[in-house]
Amino acid sequence: MTDKKIRNMEDFAAVSGISRPTVSKYFNDPQSVRKSTRARIEEALEKYDYRPNIYAINQNRRQTKNIGLVVPNLADPFFAGIARSIEALIVDAGFSPLLLSSHGGPEQELANLESLRAIKPAGVLLAPLGRASDIDQVKKFTTEIPTVLFDANLDNVGEAFFGCDNTQTIDLIVDYLCRSGEPPVLFEMENPVNPNAFRKRSAYVDAMTRLSHEPHFIRVSGDGWDFEEIGYREGKRVILQNLLPTRTVLCSNDRLAIGFLAAAFECGEKVGLGPDCTLRVAGHDDHPFARYTCPGLTTISQDYASITARSVETILRIIESGERPETREASYFEGRLVMRGSA
Amino acid sequence: MTDKKIRNMEDFAAVSGISRPTVSKYFNDPQSVRKSTRARIEEALEKYDYRPNIYAINQNRRQTKNIGLVVPNLADPFFAGIARSIEALIVDAGFSPLLLSSHGGPEQELANLESLRAIKPAGVLLAPLGRASDIDQVKKFTTEIPTVLFDANLDNVGEAFFGCDNTQTIDLIVDYLCRSGEPPVLFEMENPVNPNAFRKRSAYVDAMTRLSHEPHFIRVSGDGWDFEEIGYREGKRVILQNLLPTRTVLCSNDRLAIGFLAAAFECGEKVGLGPDCTLRVAGHDDHPFARYTCPGLTTISQDYASITARSVETILRIIESGERPETREASYFEGRLVMRGSA
DNA sequence: AACAAAACTTTACGCGCGTCAATTTTTTAA
DNA sequence: TTAAAAAATTGACGCGCGTAAAGTTTTGTT
């Protein structure tokens, strides 16, 4: 590394022996210049410490190479995992991801979109809060910047949606639970923030009806995203007050189930499949911690490899084509049953 | 909102009836202009949709208003929580946080620092991987951009460090465990990535010695950051093979403990304090899930409110003073014991 | 009312790069 | 060998804003 100070592309072009416009071309796409030219530039890059000024680049380009990524709650490892996966795909495509978490609040979600406006991203991948979102404002944002939704759908917002086929997954797990023991009661939030909860609810009713069982619900109250706490508190209540209509509990998501399992443990229930077990518990989503609950949580694993891949592909296609698709695509991917000890 | 297109600050200055340099001054600090001027600008802001171009701003300012925030692993809810807390403090100070996760790998950590170089942040808050870090490269980065370390210290890297006083916390929990039952064995990684593990190790030896007990170790092998998996696998091994020198296990961190508890459960051990219990387990860090293990995990809660606050304060002071401090500060904050059912 | 200080306006330059048009050089194909 | 095509060079403009200097207006004080 030579010490000579390279202040800008002009300086760098000088030391590399190539003209500045060509160097500029190289940085926009190394393949767009002749091989011998590329070699000379890369040789200079080895010797001198130069990096194009990203602010000058973005000021002058029609479009930035940024892609916004907004998730509802990074403190939930499920979303942290998805974010990581998406970030990798974005980087592979030569774009820069910008990760923002809404921390479960609609104000933060809007603040995140506002931050994104400032950096003028070429596109945005958004997992919205759901019912809690300020839908009008989110929709307005998506008219300004191409946006693909994932995880939670908002009617007619964004260019596309990719998520889990909750009908299929609930069907799958209800079927399994009925086959292997008592039919399940659905343990869910009274006022779920996530619109998927509604799909799950009706999928549960359909599945139970199909199997000639009566659907039962336990609807618990609670605000915010502290699902483990809600699952624990309300789980304890329903167990102690003997409010369970059946000894098989299907929790609407794993985080509720994790709290519920903690409550069951404290109440002396023996959760599992064995003949001496008093309770079965299942969840949904295959949370990273679901395998370390006591016992391990039987749950549904979302096909989030497909969800993330298709989401990224779609936003990239929109960006590269430069035009919004005429019809809004919505795809729901099938999940699979993950059997562990709890049910 | 009027429709007239505002393309830049010049246009906006025109419609607000204020000169462009004054408008520029306003956006840099609204308090720096006369109240009546401020009112006219803000009135125009209500009527017209204008936002200064952040790329043009950052190209021309001496310093950006960006602060980088790098954590070792966002999939760990402990760091997700810390990141959220730090982000809020940065925003309150009028800066823009940029959150990056190293995903447990030194390559990603360096890639993150490289990304940060591109955006020329005014300062960086870095929780390094620790022993796994490419320390020379990290150190080089900190000479270019003011950096404050937190969580894991690297000798003489960065302007300051803020973290947990592991000597005090280990002392506290060893003391408690010895008082309330059998002295603990330390369950830890053979080759820990986190340098805090070494402090914990020697703090454990000191505390045990002081209390006239012989220190015992269980050192388990395993790579990467999948601590629950390691705790589970190795926990199962040591329990089944009867390798525990004592029935009280102090895990080096909560994630190991979560895995260990799952293993203990599967092996039919009854963890807790009761007379019929066969094992006690404690952790360290007060992981967000520690209260939902079965039983709840007795652990140490780090004072991360102080750690985050002091880290942010320090980087802001360095940024605002414009000069690096002459001496490197390193502060260790005391943690407190969180008693739950497991020990 | 007079004056100094503070705030604002006008004018102008520069930041680092994208990009264009006109020209020259190099490569490829016939 | 030569013409055509491709690539690089030269020179120049513009992006949107920070910021400086010099002059003008407003404000606050006595």
XYZ file of C-alpha atoms (C1' of nucleotides) in Angstrom:
746
model
C 0.000 0.000 0.000
C 1.603 3.221 -1.153
C 1.204 6.300 0.955
C 0.318 8.815 -1.709
C -3.027 10.266 -0.809
C -5.847 9.481 -3.161
C -8.540 12.068 -2.490
C -10.989 11.214 -5.231
C -11.625 9.306 -8.386
C -9.598 11.805 -10.369
C -6.507 11.098 -8.297
C -7.120 7.409 -8.504
C -7.618 7.531 -12.247
C -4.292 9.333 -12.524
C -2.302 6.733 -10.596
C -4.003 3.862 -12.358
C -3.307 5.380 -15.755
C -6.937 5.193 -16.808
C -9.291 8.046 -17.492
C -11.793 9.002 -14.814
C -14.955 8.197 -16.809
C -13.620 4.727 -17.469
C -12.747 4.254 -13.837
C -16.265 5.358 -12.994
C -17.573 2.806 -15.429
C -15.454 0.150 -13.781
C -16.865 0.835 -10.332
C -20.389 0.650 -11.655
C -19.696 -2.645 -13.322
C -16.206 -4.133 -13.516
C -17.284 -6.306 -16.445
C -18.104 -3.278 -18.539
C -14.481 -2.421 -19.209
C -11.853 -4.231 -21.212
C -10.009 -6.980 -19.408
C -6.664 -5.209 -19.679
C -8.217 -2.032 -18.332
C -9.792 -3.910 -15.483
C -6.434 -5.412 -14.638
C -4.745 -2.034 -14.483
C -7.432 -0.607 -12.264
C -7.355 -3.567 -9.942
C -3.616 -3.358 -9.774
C -3.923 0.232 -8.654
C -6.569 -0.770 -6.137
C -4.068 -3.122 -4.570
C -1.496 -0.391 -4.243
C -3.650 2.530 -3.192
C -6.381 2.868 -0.631
C -9.266 4.228 -2.599
C -12.999 3.733 -2.289
C -15.497 5.801 -4.258
C -17.397 8.233 -2.105
C -20.751 6.638 -1.576
C -22.485 9.944 -0.986
C -21.280 11.439 -4.228
C -22.272 8.263 -6.031
C -25.765 8.212 -4.629
C -26.278 11.877 -5.235
C -25.707 11.431 -8.919
C -27.102 8.018 -9.656
C -30.734 7.809 -10.643
C -31.186 5.007 -8.163
C -29.257 3.956 -5.106
C -28.155 0.386 -4.540
C -29.842 0.321 -1.158
C -32.623 -2.034 -0.204
C -34.516 -1.394 3.006
C -35.442 -4.299 5.242
C -37.986 -3.700 7.969
C -38.989 -6.375 10.440
C -41.570 -5.996 13.197
C -39.318 -7.016 16.045
C -35.653 -7.909 16.019
C -35.762 -9.013 19.626
C -37.658 -12.014 18.319
C -34.972 -14.444 17.135
C -37.332 -15.726 14.496
C -37.144 -12.384 12.730
C -33.464 -11.994 13.451
C -32.918 -15.221 11.568
C -35.051 -14.138 8.643
C -33.302 -10.777 8.523
C -29.943 -12.428 8.382
C -31.034 -14.675 5.583
C -32.458 -11.795 3.565
C -29.436 -9.604 4.159
C -27.205 -12.277 2.689
C -29.354 -12.550 -0.420
C -29.337 -8.795 -0.896
C -25.565 -8.575 -0.564
C -25.126 -11.420 -3.055
C -27.158 -9.426 -5.535
C -24.781 -6.476 -5.196
C -27.097 -4.296 -3.145
C -26.745 -2.887 0.360
C -29.326 -3.924 2.925
C -30.436 -1.561 5.629
C -32.025 -3.366 8.524
C -34.583 -1.668 10.727
C -36.783 -3.061 13.483
C -40.187 -1.668 14.345
C -39.906 -2.945 17.920
C -43.555 -3.927 17.848
C -44.821 -0.368 17.526
C -46.595 1.380 14.651
C -44.861 4.685 15.425
C -41.496 3.027 15.041
C -42.659 1.322 11.877
C -43.547 4.676 10.364
C -40.326 6.185 11.661
C -38.460 3.385 9.920
C -40.216 4.077 6.644
C -39.407 7.753 7.073
C -35.744 6.900 7.603
C -35.869 4.820 4.473
C -37.328 7.666 2.474
C -34.248 9.665 3.381
C -31.875 7.143 1.890
C -33.969 6.700 -1.251
C -33.745 2.924 -1.435
C -34.280 1.212 -4.763
C -36.739 -1.076 -3.011
C -37.969 -2.208 0.359
C -38.773 -5.546 1.949
C -41.295 -5.070 4.701
C -42.669 -7.448 7.268
C -45.367 -5.204 8.659
C -46.689 -5.242 12.188
C -50.038 -6.210 10.777
C -53.243 -4.988 12.299
C -51.283 -2.533 14.405
C -49.737 -0.906 11.343
C -50.841 2.488 10.180
C -52.012 0.946 6.964
C -52.779 4.159 5.086
C -49.330 5.522 5.761
C -47.667 2.245 4.872
C -49.642 2.097 1.660
C -48.628 5.621 0.842
C -45.007 4.665 1.314
C -45.348 1.719 -1.038
C -46.647 3.988 -3.759
C -43.465 6.027 -3.477
C -40.977 3.183 -3.212
C -41.359 -0.348 -4.593
C -42.101 -2.587 -1.655
C -42.550 -6.303 -1.210
C -44.317 -7.533 1.908
C -43.522 -10.754 3.678
C -44.583 -12.665 6.772
C -47.739 -10.621 7.343
C -49.974 -9.532 4.506
C -51.804 -6.228 4.256
C -54.593 -6.164 1.716
C -53.444 -4.683 -1.514
C -50.375 -3.009 -0.037
C -47.069 -3.352 -1.837
C -46.175 -5.069 -5.079
C -46.248 -8.620 -3.751
C -46.540 -10.759 -0.667
C -44.795 -13.946 0.405
C -45.617 -15.823 3.538
C -46.676 -19.012 5.178
C -49.713 -20.974 4.090
C -51.362 -20.976 7.478
C -54.306 -22.911 6.210
C -52.069 -25.769 5.243
C -49.908 -25.624 8.350
C -52.768 -25.469 10.807
C -54.474 -28.232 8.938
C -51.321 -30.282 9.203
C -50.838 -29.876 12.910
C -54.496 -30.186 13.849
C -54.587 -33.360 11.842
C -51.540 -34.679 13.627
C -52.822 -33.767 17.067
C -56.180 -35.385 16.454
C -54.563 -38.497 15.102
C -52.222 -38.859 18.040
C -54.571 -38.020 20.879
C -57.220 -35.632 22.054
C -58.290 -32.873 19.638
C -56.650 -29.536 20.467
C -58.027 -26.320 21.849
C -56.620 -23.215 20.159
C -54.769 -20.954 22.572
C -54.531 -17.520 20.996
C -54.601 -13.799 21.539
C -57.921 -12.110 21.938
C -56.876 -9.236 19.700
C -53.958 -10.503 17.679
C -51.698 -7.944 16.060
C -50.704 -10.381 13.389
C -53.250 -10.908 10.624
C -51.996 -14.477 10.240
C -53.737 -15.199 13.520
C -57.093 -14.783 11.794
C -56.189 -17.194 9.056
C -55.017 -19.651 11.654
C -58.257 -19.276 13.541
C -60.439 -20.113 10.589
C -58.084 -22.830 9.416
C -58.400 -24.365 12.863
C -62.185 -24.278 12.713
C -62.174 -25.821 9.259
C -59.770 -28.568 10.202
C -61.640 -29.461 13.367
C -64.947 -29.462 11.557
C -63.575 -31.638 8.824
C -62.461 -34.121 11.452
C -65.851 -33.947 13.171
C -64.539 -32.307 16.302
C -65.900 -29.261 17.966
C -63.486 -26.322 17.878
C -62.589 -24.790 21.213
C -60.823 -21.524 21.871
C -58.964 -19.961 24.695
C -58.605 -16.318 23.897
C -56.283 -14.466 26.157
C -55.866 -10.763 26.618
C -52.612 -8.890 26.517
C -51.013 -6.023 24.679
C -47.796 -5.725 22.833
C -45.320 -8.299 21.700
C -44.357 -9.905 24.977
C -45.919 -13.179 23.945
C -43.940 -15.388 26.296
C -45.147 -13.337 29.227
C -48.733 -13.517 28.012
C -48.493 -17.244 27.368
C -47.042 -17.752 30.819
C -49.471 -15.576 32.718
C -52.575 -16.725 30.949
C -51.376 -20.285 30.764
C -51.001 -20.345 34.489
C -54.450 -18.896 34.900
C -56.233 -21.375 32.655
C -54.392 -24.330 34.118
C -54.956 -23.383 37.735
C -58.560 -22.429 37.169
C -59.137 -25.606 35.194
C -60.404 -23.752 32.150
C -58.951 -26.142 29.598
C -61.695 -27.928 27.662
C -59.179 -30.516 26.476
C -55.688 -31.575 27.516
C -54.174 -30.767 24.126
C -53.278 -27.145 23.555
C -52.342 -25.707 20.184
C -50.757 -22.309 20.708
C -51.107 -19.796 17.926
C -47.356 -19.282 17.884
C -44.250 -20.660 19.543
C -43.633 -17.688 21.765
C -47.017 -18.136 23.396
C -46.218 -21.826 23.653
C -42.883 -21.160 25.347
C -44.657 -19.138 28.015
C -47.397 -21.722 28.277
C -44.873 -24.511 28.789
C -43.203 -22.563 31.571
C -46.595 -22.152 33.220
C -47.418 -25.834 32.801
C -44.118 -26.793 34.358
C -44.691 -24.560 37.336
C -48.149 -25.999 37.811
C -46.732 -29.488 37.968
C -48.223 -30.623 34.694
C -46.308 -33.262 32.850
C -46.278 -32.216 29.240
C -45.764 -34.752 26.504
C -46.917 -37.930 24.841
C -46.215 -40.554 27.460
C -48.967 -42.413 29.291
C -48.198 -40.495 32.476
C -48.430 -37.127 30.748
C -51.237 -34.773 31.638
C -50.980 -32.226 28.846
C -49.894 -31.859 25.257
C -48.729 -28.526 23.863
C -47.936 -27.520 20.303
C -46.846 -24.286 18.698
C -46.347 -22.708 15.326
C -43.257 -21.215 13.587
C -40.389 -23.359 14.856
C -38.825 -20.635 16.911
C -35.057 -21.055 17.366
C -35.647 -21.878 21.028
C -38.427 -24.369 20.438
C -35.993 -27.244 20.575
C -34.787 -26.245 24.029
C -38.085 -26.017 25.825
C -38.893 -28.723 28.329
C -39.962 -30.849 26.643
C -39.028 -29.817 23.111
C -41.883 -28.092 21.369
C -43.819 -29.796 18.616
C -44.484 -27.126 16.063
C -44.709 -26.046 12.449
C -41.613 -24.995 10.577
C -42.265 -22.290 8.043
C -40.522 -22.591 4.716
C -38.732 -19.353 5.228
C -35.942 -20.222 2.832
C -38.543 -19.978 0.075
C -40.228 -16.955 1.586
C -37.015 -14.963 1.829
C -35.705 -16.121 -1.544
C -38.869 -15.237 -3.403
C -39.210 -11.910 -1.616
C -35.701 -10.883 -2.577
C -36.022 -12.186 -6.129
C -39.209 -10.247 -6.572
C -37.940 -6.912 -5.330
C -34.806 -7.333 -7.446
C -36.860 -8.026 -10.537
C -38.928 -4.930 -9.924
C -35.843 -2.839 -9.360
C -34.048 -4.112 -12.412
C -37.034 -3.836 -14.699
C -37.657 -0.321 -13.510
C -41.389 -0.789 -13.529
C -44.040 -1.901 -11.106
C -45.763 -5.194 -11.883
C -49.303 -4.881 -13.128
C -50.785 -7.481 -10.835
C -50.012 -8.037 -7.205
C -48.602 -11.462 -6.497
C -49.357 -13.263 -3.235
C -47.763 -16.631 -2.587
C -48.172 -18.830 0.443
C -45.599 -21.497 1.109
C -46.279 -24.774 2.815
C -44.747 -25.511 6.195
C -43.847 -28.826 7.711
C -44.507 -30.538 10.975
C -41.658 -30.673 13.465
C -42.304 -33.336 16.054
C -40.659 -32.992 19.413
C -41.612 -34.153 22.879
C -44.411 -31.782 23.769
C -47.173 -33.290 21.669
C -49.862 19.716 1.095
C -49.450 21.745 -2.052
C -48.558 19.979 -5.242
C -45.844 22.276 -6.523
C -42.729 20.234 -6.924
C -39.881 21.099 -4.636
C -36.778 19.652 -6.221
C -34.140 21.007 -3.904
C -33.330 23.412 -1.140
C -33.304 26.298 -3.574
C -36.910 25.623 -4.536
C -37.875 25.190 -0.945
C -36.136 28.389 0.078
C -38.079 30.207 -2.609
C -41.503 29.014 -1.460
C -40.669 29.616 2.183
C -39.476 33.138 1.453
C -36.129 32.581 3.153
C -32.704 32.512 1.538
C -31.134 29.156 0.873
C -28.133 29.566 3.195
C -30.491 30.375 6.047
C -32.650 27.377 5.234
C -29.510 25.282 5.234
C -28.654 26.700 8.625
C -32.124 25.801 9.862
C -31.802 22.170 8.828
C -28.478 21.882 10.552
C -29.867 23.339 13.727
C -33.365 24.801 13.906
C -32.404 26.778 17.003
C -29.722 28.647 15.122
C -32.184 30.858 13.263
C -34.495 33.579 14.492
C -37.819 32.413 15.853
C -39.779 34.217 13.164
C -37.589 32.693 10.483
C -38.020 29.270 11.987
C -41.774 29.738 11.953
C -41.822 30.648 8.285
C -39.694 27.653 7.357
C -41.801 25.293 9.404
C -44.922 26.716 7.878
C -43.525 25.938 4.453
C -42.572 22.464 5.639
C -46.213 21.845 6.481
C -47.330 22.893 3.057
C -44.637 21.345 0.912
C -43.056 17.918 0.907
C -39.381 18.650 1.160
C -36.547 16.765 2.818
C -32.910 17.732 2.331
C -31.018 15.231 0.226
C -29.015 13.247 2.706
C -26.382 12.308 0.165
C -25.679 15.891 -0.793
C -25.557 16.818 2.885
C -23.098 14.106 3.770
C -20.937 14.816 0.789
C -20.380 18.340 1.920
C -20.361 18.122 5.678
C -17.054 17.533 7.330
C -18.633 14.795 9.382
C -21.728 12.704 8.912
C -24.323 12.265 11.631
C -24.051 8.511 11.398
C -22.997 6.257 14.223
C -22.207 2.644 13.479
C -23.357 -0.060 15.862
C -21.881 -3.508 15.484
C -22.946 -6.433 17.627
C -21.557 -9.946 17.454
C -24.838 -11.709 16.877
C -28.300 -10.276 16.466
C -29.874 -13.704 16.590
C -29.047 -13.580 20.288
C -31.931 -11.672 21.873
C -29.555 -10.366 24.499
C -27.763 -8.337 21.846
C -30.963 -7.468 20.075
C -32.118 -5.848 23.301
C -28.871 -3.975 23.785
C -28.941 -2.806 20.181
C -32.425 -1.459 20.573
C -31.465 0.396 23.689
C -28.398 1.926 22.067
C -30.254 2.857 18.913
C -32.762 4.833 20.952
C -29.993 6.746 22.715
C -28.304 7.553 19.419
C -31.522 8.825 17.872
C -32.219 10.968 20.937
C -28.852 12.610 20.437
C -29.769 13.559 16.878
C -27.610 10.965 15.165
C -28.513 8.082 12.876
C -27.619 4.594 14.045
C -26.614 1.929 11.575
C -26.975 -1.536 13.036
C -24.865 -4.414 11.796
C -24.499 -7.935 13.098
C -21.335 -9.989 12.763
C -23.312 -13.235 12.936
C -20.596 -14.754 15.052
C -17.946 -14.626 12.349
C -14.758 -12.576 12.071
C -15.137 -12.239 8.302
C -18.545 -10.684 8.753
C -17.179 -8.467 11.499
C -14.546 -7.106 9.152
C -17.101 -6.819 6.356
C -19.225 -4.762 8.720
C -16.352 -2.441 9.506
C -15.686 -2.127 5.800
C -19.316 -1.192 5.202
C -19.010 1.388 7.923
C -15.919 2.890 6.345
C -18.016 3.524 3.257
C -20.558 5.594 5.123
C -17.897 7.553 7.014
C -19.579 7.439 10.411
C -18.706 10.047 13.005
C -18.153 7.234 15.450
C -18.715 3.550 16.058
C -19.942 1.432 18.933
C -18.527 -2.026 18.661
C -19.211 -5.167 20.627
C -16.464 -7.308 19.150
C -16.556 -11.048 18.732
C -13.639 -11.217 21.095
C -10.930 -13.785 20.682
C -12.293 -14.662 17.266
C -11.900 -11.090 16.055
C -9.194 -10.146 13.620
C -7.745 -7.858 16.234
C -5.149 -6.147 14.061
C -7.742 -5.218 11.482
C -10.192 -4.066 14.131
C -7.504 -1.970 15.737
C -6.623 -0.446 12.410
C -10.257 0.494 11.943
C -10.392 2.190 15.316
C -7.440 4.359 14.389
C -9.384 5.630 11.404
C -12.753 6.100 13.061
C -13.404 6.839 16.744
C -14.690 3.644 18.285
C -15.982 2.681 21.697
C -16.044 -0.983 22.615
C -18.631 -2.586 24.821
C -19.541 -6.019 26.120
C -16.221 -7.622 25.174
C -12.927 -5.864 25.670
C -9.951 -6.046 23.350
C -6.703 -4.888 24.867
C -5.973 -1.336 23.957
C -8.396 -1.249 21.040
C -10.738 1.709 20.701
C -11.103 4.835 22.785
C -12.931 3.246 25.688
C -14.608 0.115 26.950
C -17.749 -0.462 28.978
C -18.859 -3.823 30.166
C -19.831 -6.049 32.995
C -17.705 -6.516 36.083
C -17.437 -10.262 35.759
C -15.298 -10.517 38.843
C -18.039 -9.027 40.925
C -20.866 -10.931 39.272
C -19.197 -14.321 39.463
C -18.249 -13.619 43.034
C -21.862 -12.777 43.759
C -23.346 -15.888 42.274
C -20.678 -18.256 43.552
C -21.228 -16.814 46.972
C -24.948 -17.316 46.697
C -24.644 -20.858 45.398
C -22.238 -21.852 48.152
C -24.440 -20.289 50.804
C -27.556 -22.042 49.575
C -26.173 -25.470 48.863
C -23.339 -27.371 47.305
C -20.486 -25.338 45.773
C -20.794 -25.087 41.999
C -18.792 -26.558 39.176
C -18.140 -24.154 36.329
C -19.600 -25.349 33.056
C -17.877 -23.493 30.255
C -16.480 -23.623 26.778
C -13.097 -25.154 26.256
C -12.056 -22.410 23.855
C -14.373 -19.526 24.561
C -14.686 -16.876 21.911
C -15.650 -14.277 24.438
C -12.771 -12.889 26.485
C -15.153 -12.375 29.390
C -15.080 -16.126 29.806
C -11.492 -15.886 30.996
C -12.340 -13.283 33.572
C -15.200 -15.418 34.724
C -12.930 -18.409 35.003
C -10.427 -16.707 37.231
C -13.147 -14.951 39.201
C -14.653 -18.368 39.837
C -11.351 -19.758 41.066
C -10.838 -16.779 43.342
C -14.310 -16.936 44.777
C -14.152 -20.673 45.413
C -10.728 -20.375 46.987
C -11.849 -17.562 49.204
C -14.718 -19.746 50.412
C -12.341 -22.676 50.931
C -13.802 -24.813 48.205
C -11.989 -26.559 45.487
C -12.801 -25.195 42.027
C -14.077 -27.690 39.479
C -14.459 -27.253 35.765
C -16.364 -28.892 33.022
C -14.910 -27.659 29.793
C -16.882 -28.565 26.748
C -15.876 -28.418 23.143
C -17.823 -26.813 20.364
C -17.394 -24.208 17.717
C -19.412 -21.197 16.830
C -22.176 -19.406 18.630
C -24.736 -22.133 18.909
C -24.410 -22.188 22.673
C -27.786 -23.741 23.408
C -26.892 -26.673 21.219
C -23.522 -27.055 22.901
C -25.032 -26.764 26.364
C -27.621 -29.341 25.454
C -25.311 -31.834 23.813
C -22.550 -31.612 26.342
C -24.969 -31.317 29.230
C -26.550 -34.565 28.201
C -23.167 -36.175 27.948
C -21.906 -35.132 31.347
C -25.172 -36.015 33.061
C -25.529 -39.436 31.466
C -21.886 -40.287 31.943
C -22.049 -39.062 35.501
C -19.206 -36.633 35.023
C -20.538 -33.944 37.334
C -18.259 -33.499 40.388
C -21.071 -31.671 42.195
C -24.813 -31.308 41.721
C -24.634 -27.534 41.359
C -23.724 -26.266 37.900
C -22.802 -22.684 37.151
C -22.945 -22.144 33.413
C -20.687 -19.523 31.944
C -23.666 -17.900 30.225
C -27.409 -18.275 30.013
C -27.456 -19.723 26.555
C -25.310 -22.638 27.679
C -27.582 -22.921 30.700
C -30.726 -23.030 28.541
C -29.283 -25.954 26.627
C -28.084 -27.595 29.817
C -31.535 -27.313 31.380
C -33.094 -28.956 28.345
C -30.600 -31.781 28.695
C -31.259 -32.129 32.415
C -34.994 -32.290 31.772
C -34.594 -34.996 29.196
C -32.389 -36.992 31.534
C -35.077 -36.897 34.168
C -33.156 -34.670 36.537
C -35.268 -32.463 38.754
C -33.640 -29.074 38.727
C -34.216 -26.648 41.538
C -33.938 -25.940 45.210
C -36.509 -28.315 46.708
C -35.531 -31.303 48.839
C -36.465 -33.662 46.021
C -34.312 -31.835 43.498
C -31.290 -33.536 42.072
C -29.528 -30.646 40.413
C -29.097 -26.903 40.612
C -28.257 -24.827 37.553
C -27.326 -21.155 37.295
C -26.401 -18.943 34.410
C -25.050 -15.517 33.637
C -26.466 -12.531 31.710
C -30.200 -12.721 32.359
C -31.108 -13.664 28.858
C -34.633 -12.585 27.857
C -35.705 -16.232 27.862
C -34.156 -17.094 31.200
C -37.435 -16.523 32.961
C -39.222 -19.048 30.768
C -36.933 -21.999 31.222
C -38.179 -24.892 33.308
C -37.589 -23.998 36.023
C -36.777 -20.317 35.677
C -33.047 -19.718 35.504
C -31.181 -18.187 38.404
C -28.668 -15.885 36.853
C -26.834 -12.574 36.874
C -28.394 -9.505 35.356
C -25.883 -7.193 33.757
C -26.365 -3.503 34.272
C -26.739 -2.902 30.620
C -28.657 0.314 31.077
C -25.418 1.784 32.413
C -23.254 0.024 29.855
C -25.249 1.327 26.933
C -25.702 4.811 28.378
C -22.018 5.273 29.112
C -20.968 3.867 25.766
C -23.197 6.274 23.890
C -22.266 9.228 26.072
C -18.617 8.527 25.494
C -18.755 8.240 21.724
C -20.872 11.402 21.590
C -18.375 13.288 23.698
C -15.550 12.212 21.440
C -17.514 13.176 18.354
C -18.515 16.550 19.681
C -15.103 17.430 21.026
C -13.521 16.448 17.748
C -10.563 14.883 19.446
C -9.595 11.486 20.720
C -9.211 11.151 24.482
C -5.647 10.872 25.694
C -6.235 7.925 27.959
C -8.349 4.888 27.288
C -11.168 4.480 29.756
C -12.370 1.043 30.800
C -15.325 0.766 33.160
C -16.887 -2.354 34.552
C -20.394 -2.194 35.919
C -21.732 -4.359 38.671
C -24.473 -6.862 37.987
C -27.110 -8.206 40.311
C -28.330 -11.612 41.250
C -31.643 -12.715 39.787
C -33.059 -15.607 41.741
C -35.433 -17.954 40.051
C -36.269 -21.604 40.521
C -33.222 -23.315 39.084
C -30.763 -22.651 41.924
C -33.594 57.990 18.464
C -29.204 56.106 17.692
C -26.183 52.470 17.521
C -24.095 47.957 17.871
C -24.998 43.271 17.474
C -27.355 39.683 15.485
C -29.522 37.701 11.754
C -30.383 37.499 7.064
C -29.467 38.009 1.797
C -26.669 37.801 -2.187
C -23.134 35.854 -4.648
C -20.064 32.394 -5.390
C -17.195 28.307 -4.988
C -16.374 23.536 -4.134
C -17.437 18.646 -2.892
C -16.878 13.828 -5.746
C -18.985 11.620 -8.956
C -22.447 10.292 -13.080
C -22.889 11.084 -17.577
C -22.806 13.006 -22.142
C -20.759 14.326 -26.755
C -16.976 14.444 -29.627
C -12.731 12.453 -30.620
C -9.016 9.125 -30.614
C -7.223 4.611 -29.878
C -7.565 -0.316 -29.761
C -9.631 -4.588 -30.912
C -12.153 -7.630 -33.865
C -13.679 -9.465 -38.055
C -13.607 -9.842 -42.917
C -4.525 -5.318 -44.780
C -8.401 -2.734 -43.890
C -12.791 -1.379 -42.454
C -16.036 -1.619 -38.760
C -16.936 -2.038 -34.069
C -15.739 -1.489 -29.453
C -13.510 0.834 -25.942
C -11.103 4.602 -23.972
C -10.038 9.671 -23.672
C -10.948 14.509 -23.370
C -13.611 18.107 -21.880
C -17.529 19.666 -19.796
C -21.854 20.051 -17.179
C -24.816 19.154 -13.393
C -26.384 16.997 -8.982
C -27.903 19.332 -4.125
C -25.914 21.102 -0.581
C -22.191 23.297 2.894
C -20.028 27.253 3.540
C -17.564 31.530 3.075
C -17.389 36.705 2.247
C -19.509 40.978 1.783
C -23.378 43.696 2.100
C -28.168 44.620 4.004
C -31.893 44.374 7.234
C -33.754 43.507 11.712
C -33.407 43.339 16.604
C -32.270 44.767 21.108
C -30.198 48.160 24.121
C -29.260 52.544 26.041
